[in-house]
Amino acid sequence: MTIKTFRGGIHPPEYKELTQNSVFEKVPAPGQIFLPLTQHLGRQAIPVVKKGSVVTAGMLVAQADGFISAPIHSPVCGTVANLGKQITSSGFPKDTITIITNGQTEAAFMSPMDPETITPDDIRKRVADAGIVGQGGAAFPTSVKLTPPPEKLIEFVILNGCECEPYLTRDYRFMLERPDAVIGGLKLILKVLGVQKGIMGIENNKPAAIEKMKNYLRDEKDLSVVVVKTKYPQGAEKMLIKAITGREVPPGKLPMDVGAVMQNVGTAVAIYDAITKGEPLITAALTVSGKGIKNPKNLIVPVGTPIKDVIDHCGGLTDNAAKIIVGGPMMGAAQYDLSSPVMKATSGILVLTKDEVETKQETTCVRCGKCVEVCPLNLLPTRLARLTQLQRYEDAEMIGITVCMECGTCAYTCPSNIPLVQWIRLGKQKVFRLQKERSASEN
Amino acid sequence: MKKQVTLSKEFLKGLWDINPIFKQVLGMCPTLAVTVSAINGIAMGLATTFVLVCASLLISTIRKLIPTQVRIASFIVIIATFVTIVDLVMKAKFPELSKALGPFIPLIVVNCLILGRQEAFASKSKPLRALLDALGNGAGFLLALFVLGGIREIIGSRTLLGFQVMPNGFEPWLIMILPAGAFLTLGLLLGFANLYTGRRDRFEKEALQAQYRSVGKEAVFQNDPSEKS
Amino acid sequence: MVLTFIVAIVTMGGLGFIFASALAVADKKLKVVEDLRIAEVNEILPNANCGACGNAGCYDFAVKVVQGKVDPSKCTVGGQDVIDEVSRILGVEAGSSTKMVARVLCRGGNAEAAQKENAAYYGPQSCSVQALVGGGDKLCFDGCLGGGECVDACQFNAMYMNDNGLPVVIEELCTGCGLCAKACPRNIIEIHPVDRTLFVFCKNHDDPKTSKKVCKAACIACGICARKSDGGVVMLDNLAVINYSKLDISKIPLDKCSTKAIDFVHADVQITEEKIPAEVS
Amino acid sequence: MELFLIFISAALVNNFVLAYFLGICPFIGVSNKISSAFSMGLATTFVMTITAIVSWLLFNLILVPYNLEFLQIPSFILVIASLVQFVEMFIKKVSQPLYRALGIFLPLITTNCAILGLALFASMREYTFIESIIFGVGAGVGFILALVLMAGIREELELADVPKAFQGAPITLIVAGILALAFMGFAGMI
Amino acid sequence: MTASDSEENKQIRFDLTTSPHLHSKWSTQKVMWLVVASLAPSIFTSLLFFGLYQLLIIAVAILFAAGTEYALQVMRNKQPTILDGSAMLTGLLLALTLPPNFSLSATAIGSVVAVGLGKQIFGGLGFNIFNPALVGRAFLQAAFPVQITTWSKPHLAVDTISSATPLAAFKFDHVSTEIGPLFFGNIGGSLGETSALAILAGGFFLIAIRIVNWQIPVSMILGMIIFGGVFHLINPAVNPSPLFHIFAGGFLFGAMFMATDWVTSPITSSGMWIFGLGISLILVVIRLYGGLPEGVMYSILFMNAFVPLINRLTQPAIFGIKQGGQNEKSY
Amino acid sequence: MKKVIRMILTLSIIGIFSGGVLSKINDWAVPYIEANKKAATEKAISLVQPEGKNYERIKEAPFEAYKVFDEQNNLIGYSLVYEGNGFQGKIRLMAGVSVDLNKITALEILEQVETPGLGTKVTKEPFTSQFNNLITTPQIDWVKGVKPDKPNEIQAITGATISSKAVVAIINSGIDQLRNFHDSGVK
Amino acid sequence: MLKEQLVEEGIVSEIKNSVATVMLANKESCNECSAKLFCNPKGEDIRGLSAADPIGVNVGDRVIVSLGGEHLLTAALLLYGVPLVILIAGILTGYYLFEKNTELHSTFLGASLTGLYYLVIHSCSRKENRGKKFLPKIVSVEHVNPSTKQ
Ligand SMILES: Cc1cc2nc3c(=O)[nH]c(=O)nc-3n(C[C@@H](O)[C@H](O)[C@H](O)COP(=O)(O)O)c2cc1C
Ligand SMILES: Cc1cc2nc3c(=O)[nH]c(=O)nc-3n(C[C@H](O)[C@H](O)[C@H](O)COP(=O)(O)O)c2cc1C
Ligand SMILES: Cc1cc2nc3c(=O)[nH]c(=O)nc-3n(C[C@H](O)[C@H](O)[C@H](O)COP(=O)(O)O)c2cc1C
Ligand SMILES: Cc1cc2nc3c(=O)[nH]c(=O)nc-3n(C[C@H](O)[C@H](O)[C@H](O)CO)c2cc1C
Ligand code: SF4
Ligand code: SF4
Ligand code: SF4
Ligand code: SF4
Ligand code: FES
């Protein structure tokens, strides 16, 4: 069987061995947790509690504001201490509910439902009520994804088990430890969408997971596992769709435009739990790894736990720790404030050491073309960055700066160590501002 | 804003402030082509100046008679006439030079400098001013051609105006009298001219800023809230 | 000889005739009407194309002035000379323009603003980029980042970065074009009439406790100024904002503002007339 | 073969811009957009060819028979000018949209010393009728080549960190110098 | 906004950068020095065949190249970056294209021109359009055409081949040289170009570690086989075989080390093919019909000028947009 | 309409003036130009045929050639003007040839566009003097790097072999032409 | 690489069937240019230009006009490239066809063939919409005329 893939991409060292055999470990709630109101893409949730309110685990503390938004539930029992601002892993302060835990463990979940008999509308409602957001990184409210416009013909659902980012092993552990939930979640998604065909895309560096999933799917005729090449960013939506189906999602279009819906493995598990246990999304499964951490582990942590507590749980930092990242090393965000909390879609906390992050001297672009060669979206990263530096945003727009998904492949490979993604991100922001101005002036 | 300038300024501006080559970058073709030696540069410069002066004088004299619609056409015909005169005279009296300058004498017609001066100046000014302006621009052109020709001749053939100025041990750089050398030399010259003016402007501005800055700094520290509290 | 002479005359005359006829035909066909004054006015304008007048460049301004759509005095860059001259051409009364200048509305320089304790920013030293990456080194998320993007944007050399890491506008050189304001990712720079002197030098919307921690020069939202001002100052989302139409300076208790967030501009770094060395002014 | 040599010589070996320094103004002022450069070059080639034809006819059928060689310069200029004017009007009549798309190119840069130089060279070298047409086309093709190469390089240079003083004309001239060096490889080919 | 006050965090200053947080092992500096290393065999053969004096040429070229780079960067108030090795590499490559026993003062001029006019005037590393070392050499060839075509005999020449290079011998005297000497390099020619063996050793090393894009040398050689072959088949008596073309003169050296310069070659792989084929075509034409016996330098420079056009022509279509279909944006 | 008439009138008048003035100046210049041309030819002929005192253009020849006579009006040889391709462009030269066409008396390059300082060496000593009294049967040949040892050989200029070869080739074919013309009987 | 276009700034003076007449100011660089005799023989300071208006501008707006863009090359080839080939082909044919006064006759032949070609173009481009794509396009409004904004 040929291993499917896409054009471009890179293969950085995987470092998965640090945690791939570590079984998920449940972490108890710390004394104080922070629940930012924007843990998802879209409108900020609206708090329904006040300072002093007493909450139990699973209780709604903030409700969704409109369609593209998600409610937030308390992961712990305790008292609301404050409604204020807290720096989150994005690096910026966000409106946050602070809860002091009281150590109690009772939980007020929704009623469990039977996955066999449940109707699509019920699933949809439950997914929305449970505040489930995409676990693949973008934290897009899942209920929205499960409600495609009727005119879109969805042909298959792809479950993304690539986990192409180095270090991370969360999805891998999910597939090994909770195969039933993964498959169960996938079936629920298929049911919602009324689709027959379900595909799991898994990179070929996870033979155990492939084996396991294949075993589980042996009797399913519509569900299958597709093994894809280990390559970053194989897990990116467009890339995986290309690898599996050969279809290309055009710029500005969504997977559903080519007949696909993609969900992360973790999302499937969350959906399964929300239906079968009635549990809203109040825990985050994540990988804590890196050479800068004493005991790398896979954990299940209450949402809102400050990073610091998670790190402490893993034995703390080593002496040469130099950089803390939330997310994967390729797309995650560097942290400077360790009180920033774990959020719904946090998939990993990585601590890199001094020698890993040592910033090499930046030189000017030598036009080696390596970034062009690896960019999975066929962009010209060097030019996008240079045009941004020269503030020629219109030109950057013309050559597709807004298409860039900031995967970081280009910056990884650049021998001149140009912070390409940083520039491109700036350029994108400026272009979006320009576009807004433009549409404003037209109306 | 147009202000009346003194007559001497009218002449002098052509030498540097609006030097046709270094500042306006006009009439590049003859500049590059004929400046293999200083003497050629001078000859070309003189010929151009002659045409420029005559045309300016004539045009500013009859400027009121020409309808705007045929203004440019008339200028060109007049310029062409003078160029032909120069060409004929050179052929008759200075056949060697005429051969060296080749087809570039006729091309004075399309030298942007000449039409440019007619348009920008002679057609709007009194003959005396037009004359001075033409002389100044011509002199500036001549100067630039001489400099370029001189440099190329010295390095390219060790001589200046035919006299050897570089020691025998100096191996002449042939490239200087080739087209490539012309482009490179002129490019560098233009760049250095810009560098010079740019430097001057920057020093002026920096000096200005520094003066402000020296005052400004005091003010900042006087008012530093941290010191007050 | 004579024949040549005649043929020469005929040839050239004929060619002139043909060309002139072509031009005449073209003139009829490709006619453009133009107000000659536009060119005239355009020539007088400074040609900085800075947009300070609110039009898209000097030529646009010239067209509009000639059409009577805008007032000549809108060109503040050229100064009174230009206005007078344009008005003379158009035969209208010369108005006078109020000079606009840029004001830097943040006084949280390196000395005042608290730094993030655990963070060291690496990467391009430009404000816009820093603003993207965790908001740069300072704790304040609304204040000046100190990267000097505004200074680079100014075409008139009217700005520099002082030793405290804050941009300073040289009032005399500033044309009020607003390029700096456009460049600033934090919207710290605003364009105001030169005679407007009282400003709130802070843009921080944090709650009082936080803003105190963040910067010694921050508006801590105590509201004292607003309470006494009769509407001249209002509190908007934890920040004092001056409403210039209602402002009565005498009513503002400036000395009560503990961080001097509300203050006169010239108490700060702006240069007053006397302080400028003679050669400059 | 002779014709082919004339063509190659005019286009490459003795490129009008890079070896004869004709048409430097448009070359320096050329737009940094490749397709505009190409279109301008094409328009120039068109005018160059027409010029070659008409100036040959004028010179050999009128000026020489009547001993009027001395009128070469003004008459060439006038004839070319009226011709361009006529062609412009004609094209405008023929196709308004096309004319508007690039009618303005026709005169915009087509006329410079390269055009007059072409006419003069052709008569000076006593080319035959066909030879001078080929010469005109060759010179035009060489002009397109130089212009398009320069436009591409310019576009690239807009991204480069050229010292301020050397931006614009100076760097263009230096690039032209290096291009002229590269074209020297074709020397000796005619 | 509560900055964390916990004890241990205070000691560590965390770096704030954007993603990605991992980087490949390459750096420009490393690459440049690896290229220098891969030139060692060629340097060695040049010393072997032409004597130790050549070391002086190389030293002078490198010294002046680096010095020019340093001086100009200081003049522009830029951080001097001579340690990135690119200027020294330019000097070294220039030296290796010069004839043996070339005058040192002219070498110095060439180096200054290479770095000054070939590179720094465009803004320094990465911005130049033309290959700097070849700009230097082209300048020297135009400035001192006689000296630069004066060839010394190699010390180890097996027979009494005259000092003329194989190409000159072929062009002017119609004498062909055996492939053997061409391969080992005991023939007349520039310092670095004579030994195909040494060049191939360095070149394969660079291809193996993926510094050199293999497309360029391969397309050049392929192009030579095609174009050279066609001319050879048309008239074998006059036109030499492609093999001779490949091994004679600076072809291999140019293909391995000069056409492959990152800065001045296309950024897309299809562009590299066009580039390589173009160089070969022009080279064949110059060698067979031009006045000069050798044209590698000119054809590379000429194609350098085309690189912006090639890059534009071969720009990949953005993912999801069908080739040819424009991303029509209306606004 | 008035405007149109004025436009046409102005330009026509300027044209007429231009034509008139130029015609007059041309009348003045033509004799000088003719004289210059003649002097140049004369000078060249006297250089390539030092003994010649008189000359006459061979009108029948399809190329430019002169018969050269001495004081007694005896034919002492020919002056042949011929051209061909050099390194960069055309080279035009004049060669003095003996009556039997077997010897060149001297060579003068009239026009060339070779590389200054390199190819232009063919216009100067010592290259040109190699042609003095050079035998033309068999054809002139050239050698490179060594002294010529045959009476029909010249040494090419180092670095300008192509130009040197070109000069030789031009003379050879010119003499061939002359010979053919000669053989065809017209004297 | 960069989408290419030649852009000019101008002011809309008239709009008809979504074709706007835009007045372009002569650029400064035009002042000194000797090509003026041909490009602008009458020495006007302002030139008018028709441009397609896909975005709906108003009279008085200051707009950016892109000359050509994608269709520039096609237009150039249609207008200059093809006729050039025809002209030369015509002349060459004429050269072998005619015996007397060859040059003049073959020029006539070439010119008339070219003229014929232009006639074809003429009839083709009379259909409104076919030509419109060649029109310069208004790509953006730089500045909205305040008086027409309401
Ligand atoms: C990469 C490279 C490129 C070269 N390019 C040229 C060239 O374009 N022209 C040239 O004369 N010599 C060039 N040389 C130098 C030699 O090839 C040498 O000139 C040639 O072998 C014989 O040239 P000659 O007979 O002109 O003297 C180059 C050398 C190298 C290494
Ligand atoms: C560069 C890049 C890499 C990604 N890698 C992964 C991945 O390894 N696994 C994954 O599940 N999603 C990954 N994603 C997110 C997917 O594109 C997609 O959003 C996700 O699979 C959708 O599922 P969700 O809505 O359940 O998160 C990546 C996205 C990007 C832009
Ligand atoms: C800038 C330059 C100019 C040249 N000019 C001439 C020239 O005018 N005439 C000529 O014969 N060869 C000229 N050449 C060609 C070379 O010198 C060529 O290698 C030479 O003719 C070979 O002769 P050689 O074997 O004696 O060196 C020139 C080369 C260069 C690089
Ligand atoms: C594979 C490779 C080949 C190179 N070839 C050259 C070369 O031919 N000439 C040169 O000046 N620099 C060369 N360089 C060095 C560097 O790219 C050069 O200094 C830049 O062109 C200067 O901007 C090369 C570098 C690499 C990696
Ligand atoms: S970050 Fe953007 S430009 Fe860079 S490789 Fe990824 S998609 Fe391409
Ligand atoms: S990888 Fe880096 S050096 Fe290479 S082309 Fe891209 S930006 Fe330039
Ligand atoms: S950029 Fe700012 S400081 Fe500079 S002139 Fe304009 S408004 Fe004033
Ligand atoms: S005012 Fe704005 S642009 Fe200027 S330095 Fe501060 S943050 Fe940067
Ligand atoms: S084009 Fe030659 S002088 Fe302007």
Coordinates of C-alpha atoms in Angstrom, one line a residue, chain A residues 367 383 386-387 390 392 395, chain D residues 33 155-156 158-161:
Chain A
R367 CA 16.8 33.0 -1.8
R383 CA 8.3 37.1 -0.4
R386 CA 9.8 40.7 2.7
L387 CA 6.7 42.5 1.4
L390 CA 8.5 46.8 3.3
R392 CA 3.7 46.5 0.8
D395 CA 1.2 43.2 -2.9
Chain D
K33 CA 6.1 45.6 -14.3
E155 CA 10.8 44.2 -9.5
E156 CA 13.3 42.0 -7.7
E158 CA 12.2 46.6 -5.1
L159 CA 12.6 44.0 -2.4
A160 CA 16.3 44.5 -2.0
D161 CA 18.0 46.7 0.4

